Coordinates of C-alpha atoms in Angstrom, one line a residue:
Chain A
X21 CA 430.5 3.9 47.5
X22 CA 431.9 7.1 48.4
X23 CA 434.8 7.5 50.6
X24 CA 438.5 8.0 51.0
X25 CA 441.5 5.2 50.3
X26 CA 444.7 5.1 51.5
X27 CA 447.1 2.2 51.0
X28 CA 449.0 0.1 51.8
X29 CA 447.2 -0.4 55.4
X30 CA 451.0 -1.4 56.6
X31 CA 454.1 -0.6 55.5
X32 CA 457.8 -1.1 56.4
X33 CA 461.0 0.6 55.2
X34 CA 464.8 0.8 56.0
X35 CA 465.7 4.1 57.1
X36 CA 466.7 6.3 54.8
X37 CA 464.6 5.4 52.0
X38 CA 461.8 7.7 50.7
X39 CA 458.4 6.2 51.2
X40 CA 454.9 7.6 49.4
X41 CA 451.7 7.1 50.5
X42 CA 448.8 7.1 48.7
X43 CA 445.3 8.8 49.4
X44 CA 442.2 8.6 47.1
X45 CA 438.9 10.5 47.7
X46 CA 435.6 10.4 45.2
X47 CA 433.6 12.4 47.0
X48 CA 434.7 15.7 45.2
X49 CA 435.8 17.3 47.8
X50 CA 438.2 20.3 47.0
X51 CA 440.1 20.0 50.2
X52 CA 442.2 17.4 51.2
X53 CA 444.8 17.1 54.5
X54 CA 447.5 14.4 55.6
X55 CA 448.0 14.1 59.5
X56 CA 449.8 12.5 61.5
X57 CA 448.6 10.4 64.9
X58 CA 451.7 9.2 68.0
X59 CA 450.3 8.1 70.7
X60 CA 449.2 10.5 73.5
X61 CA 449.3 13.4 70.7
X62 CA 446.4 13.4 69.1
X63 CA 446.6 14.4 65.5
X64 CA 448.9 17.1 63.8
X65 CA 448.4 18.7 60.6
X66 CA 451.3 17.5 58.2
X67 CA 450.3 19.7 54.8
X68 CA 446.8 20.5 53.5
X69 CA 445.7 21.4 49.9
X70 CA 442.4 23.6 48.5
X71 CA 442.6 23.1 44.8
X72 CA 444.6 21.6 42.6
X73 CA 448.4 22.6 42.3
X74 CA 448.6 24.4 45.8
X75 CA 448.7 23.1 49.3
X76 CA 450.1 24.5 52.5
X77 CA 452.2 23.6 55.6
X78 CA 451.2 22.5 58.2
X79 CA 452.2 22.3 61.7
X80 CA 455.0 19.1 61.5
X81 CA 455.7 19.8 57.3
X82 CA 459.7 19.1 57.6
X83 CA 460.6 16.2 56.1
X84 CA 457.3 15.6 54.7
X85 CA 456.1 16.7 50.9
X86 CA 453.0 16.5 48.7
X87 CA 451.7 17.0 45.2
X88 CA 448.1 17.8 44.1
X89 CA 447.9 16.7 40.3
X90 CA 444.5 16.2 40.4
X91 CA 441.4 16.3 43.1
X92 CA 441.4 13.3 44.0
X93 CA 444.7 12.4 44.5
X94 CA 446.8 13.6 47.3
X95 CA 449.9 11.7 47.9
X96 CA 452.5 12.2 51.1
X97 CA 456.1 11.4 50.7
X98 CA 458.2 10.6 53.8
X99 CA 461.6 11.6 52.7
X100 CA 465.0 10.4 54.9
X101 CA 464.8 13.9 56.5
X102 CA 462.3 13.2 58.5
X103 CA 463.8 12.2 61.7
X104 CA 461.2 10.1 63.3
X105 CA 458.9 8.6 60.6
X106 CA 457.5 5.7 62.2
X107 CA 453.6 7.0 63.0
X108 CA 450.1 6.4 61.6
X109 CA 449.5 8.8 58.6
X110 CA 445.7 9.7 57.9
X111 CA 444.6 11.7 55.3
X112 CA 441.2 13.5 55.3
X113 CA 439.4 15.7 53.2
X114 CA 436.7 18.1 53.0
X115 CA 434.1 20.2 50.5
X116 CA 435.2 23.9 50.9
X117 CA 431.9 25.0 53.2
X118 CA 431.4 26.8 56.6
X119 CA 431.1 24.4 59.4
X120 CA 432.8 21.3 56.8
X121 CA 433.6 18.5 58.9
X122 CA 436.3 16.5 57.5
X123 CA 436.1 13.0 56.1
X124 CA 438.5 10.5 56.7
X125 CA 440.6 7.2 55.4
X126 CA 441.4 4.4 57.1
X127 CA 445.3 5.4 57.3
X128 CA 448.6 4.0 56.7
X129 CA 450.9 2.7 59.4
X130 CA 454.0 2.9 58.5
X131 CA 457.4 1.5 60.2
X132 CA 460.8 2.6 59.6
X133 CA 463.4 0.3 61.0
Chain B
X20 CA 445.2 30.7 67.9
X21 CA 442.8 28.3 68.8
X22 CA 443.4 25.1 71.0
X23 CA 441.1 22.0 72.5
X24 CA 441.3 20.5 75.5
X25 CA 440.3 17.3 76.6
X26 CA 440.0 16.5 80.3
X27 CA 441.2 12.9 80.7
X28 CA 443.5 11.2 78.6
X29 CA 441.9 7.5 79.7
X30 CA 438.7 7.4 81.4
X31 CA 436.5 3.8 82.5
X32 CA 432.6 3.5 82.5
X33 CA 430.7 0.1 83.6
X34 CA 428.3 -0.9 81.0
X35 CA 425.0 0.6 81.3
X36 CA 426.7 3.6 83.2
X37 CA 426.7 7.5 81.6
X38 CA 429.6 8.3 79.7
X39 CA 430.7 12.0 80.1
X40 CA 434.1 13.3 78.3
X41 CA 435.2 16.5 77.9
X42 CA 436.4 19.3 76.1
X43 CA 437.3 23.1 76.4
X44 CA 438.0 24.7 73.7
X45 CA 439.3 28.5 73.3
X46 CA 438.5 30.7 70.2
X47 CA 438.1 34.1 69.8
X48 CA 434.7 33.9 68.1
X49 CA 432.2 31.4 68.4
X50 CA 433.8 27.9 66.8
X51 CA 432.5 25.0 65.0
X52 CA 433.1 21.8 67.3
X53 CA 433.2 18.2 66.4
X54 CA 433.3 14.7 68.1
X55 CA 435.2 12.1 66.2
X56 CA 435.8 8.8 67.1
X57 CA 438.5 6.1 66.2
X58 CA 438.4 2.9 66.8
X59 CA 442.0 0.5 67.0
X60 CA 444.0 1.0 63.5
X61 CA 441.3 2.5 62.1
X62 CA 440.4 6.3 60.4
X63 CA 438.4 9.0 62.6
X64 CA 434.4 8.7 62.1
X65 CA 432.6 11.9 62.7
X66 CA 429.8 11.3 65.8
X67 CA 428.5 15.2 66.1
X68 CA 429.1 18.7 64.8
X69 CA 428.0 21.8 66.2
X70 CA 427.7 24.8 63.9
X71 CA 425.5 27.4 65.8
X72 CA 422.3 26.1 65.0
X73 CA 420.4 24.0 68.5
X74 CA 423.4 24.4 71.0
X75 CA 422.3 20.6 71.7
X76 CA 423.0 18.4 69.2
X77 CA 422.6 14.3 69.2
X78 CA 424.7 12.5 67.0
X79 CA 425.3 8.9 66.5
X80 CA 425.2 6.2 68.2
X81 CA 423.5 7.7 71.2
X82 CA 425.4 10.4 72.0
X83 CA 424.8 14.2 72.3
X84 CA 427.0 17.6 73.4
X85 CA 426.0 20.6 74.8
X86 CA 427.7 23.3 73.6
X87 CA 427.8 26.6 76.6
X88 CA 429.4 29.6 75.5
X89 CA 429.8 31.0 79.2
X90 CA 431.8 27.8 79.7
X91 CA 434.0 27.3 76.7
X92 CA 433.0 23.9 77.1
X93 CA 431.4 20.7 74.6
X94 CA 431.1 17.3 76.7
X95 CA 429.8 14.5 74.7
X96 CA 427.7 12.2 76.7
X97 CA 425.7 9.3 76.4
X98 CA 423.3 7.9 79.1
X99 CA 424.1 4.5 78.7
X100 CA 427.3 2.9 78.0
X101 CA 427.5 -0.5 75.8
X102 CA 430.7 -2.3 75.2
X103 CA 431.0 -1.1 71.4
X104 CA 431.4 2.1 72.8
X105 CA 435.3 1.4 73.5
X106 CA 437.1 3.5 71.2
X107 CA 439.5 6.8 71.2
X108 CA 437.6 10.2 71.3
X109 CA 438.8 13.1 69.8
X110 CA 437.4 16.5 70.4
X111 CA 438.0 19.1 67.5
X112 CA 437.5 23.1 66.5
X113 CA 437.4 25.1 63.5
X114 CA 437.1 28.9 63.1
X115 CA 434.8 30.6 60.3
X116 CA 437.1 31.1 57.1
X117 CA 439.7 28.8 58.6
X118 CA 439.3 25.0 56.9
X119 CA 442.5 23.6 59.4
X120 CA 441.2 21.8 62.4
X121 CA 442.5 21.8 65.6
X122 CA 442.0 18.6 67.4
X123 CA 442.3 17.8 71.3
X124 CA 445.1 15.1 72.6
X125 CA 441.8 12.5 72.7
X126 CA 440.2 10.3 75.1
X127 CA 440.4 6.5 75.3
X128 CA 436.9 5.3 76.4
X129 CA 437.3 1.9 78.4
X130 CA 433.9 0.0 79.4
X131 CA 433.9 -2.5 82.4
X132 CA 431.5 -5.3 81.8

């Protein structure tokens, strides 16, 4: 089956500790996003990548960072300067076409205590 | 820069009632608009797209928008509402040559049996 993976589902870490989060896709799709959901905000656009070895900021990017190694791997670290980590992380991703809609995983809740 | 609004942030249906949410979006040029939907601690599933082909388009599940240029506007509706249909909405745009999405603060959907 096609789709997108992210794991873990849940995750808990002490503040100041760097957390990754992981985010598969087979669907070969060259464009691939990491958002992040708080309540009553809808979703904001953390960093996004179009091919391998660049991606872009987004609108929330500080205290965030990513790598694209290869296409289907897109992984977000929360680093200790992000001041207020504790949200649900989904990542997404899309083939590079007019009118794309985006695909997404099942996201990552992650807690920071 | 373009934005989405979604008129709303909680609105209740009885079962078997029509379900109308909204959204205003504004763009310079004609957009590409999208329904998602998200059910609790889950990822976004794509209902309907519109990419300037019918300006009605029915996506899944039952529901349809209408997109109406004079208005600025794409309401998903659905005539009848069935419990299943509880969920958060989420109302999104995307410009020609841009691959970011812009999504709307969403909609929680609550159906009263």
């Amino acid at each position: 089956d096609g789709g997108i993976t992210q794991s873990p589902k849940y995750l808990f870490r002490k503040e100041g500790q760097n957390v990754t989060l992981s985010c598969e896709q087979n669907l070969n799709h060259d464009a691939m996003y990491w958002y992040r959901q708080d309540p009553g905000q809808g979703l904001r656009l953390i960093y996004y990548s179009q091919i391998v070895n660049d991606f872009q900021k987004g609108d929330i990017a500080e205290g965030y960072s990513v790598s694209r190694e290869k296409k289907e791997s897109f992984p977000l670290t929360v680093t200790s300067a992000q001041k207020n980590p504790t949200a649900f992380y989904l990542c997404a991703s899309s083939p590079l076409l007019a009118g794309g809609e985006q695909y997404f995983g099942p996201g990552t809740r992650l807690t920071v205590t | 820069a373009q934005s989405v609004t979604q008129l709303g942030s909680h609105v209740s249906v009885s079962e078997g009632a029509l379900v109308l949410l909204r959204c205003n979006y504004s763009s310079s040029v004609p957009p590409y608009l999208f329904w998602y939907v998200q059910y609790p601690n889950q990822g976004l599933q794509l209902l309907l797209k519109y990419t300037s082909a019918a300006t009605l388009v029915k996506g899944i599940n039952g529901f349809e928008a209408e997109f109406k240029k004079s208005e600025t506007s794409f309401h998903l509706t659905k005539p009848s509402a069935h419990m299943s249909d509880a969920a958060e909405y989420f109302c999104a745009v995307k410009n020609f040559g841009n691959e970011k999405l812009t999504f709307g603060t969403g909609t929680r959907l609550t159906i009263i049996p």
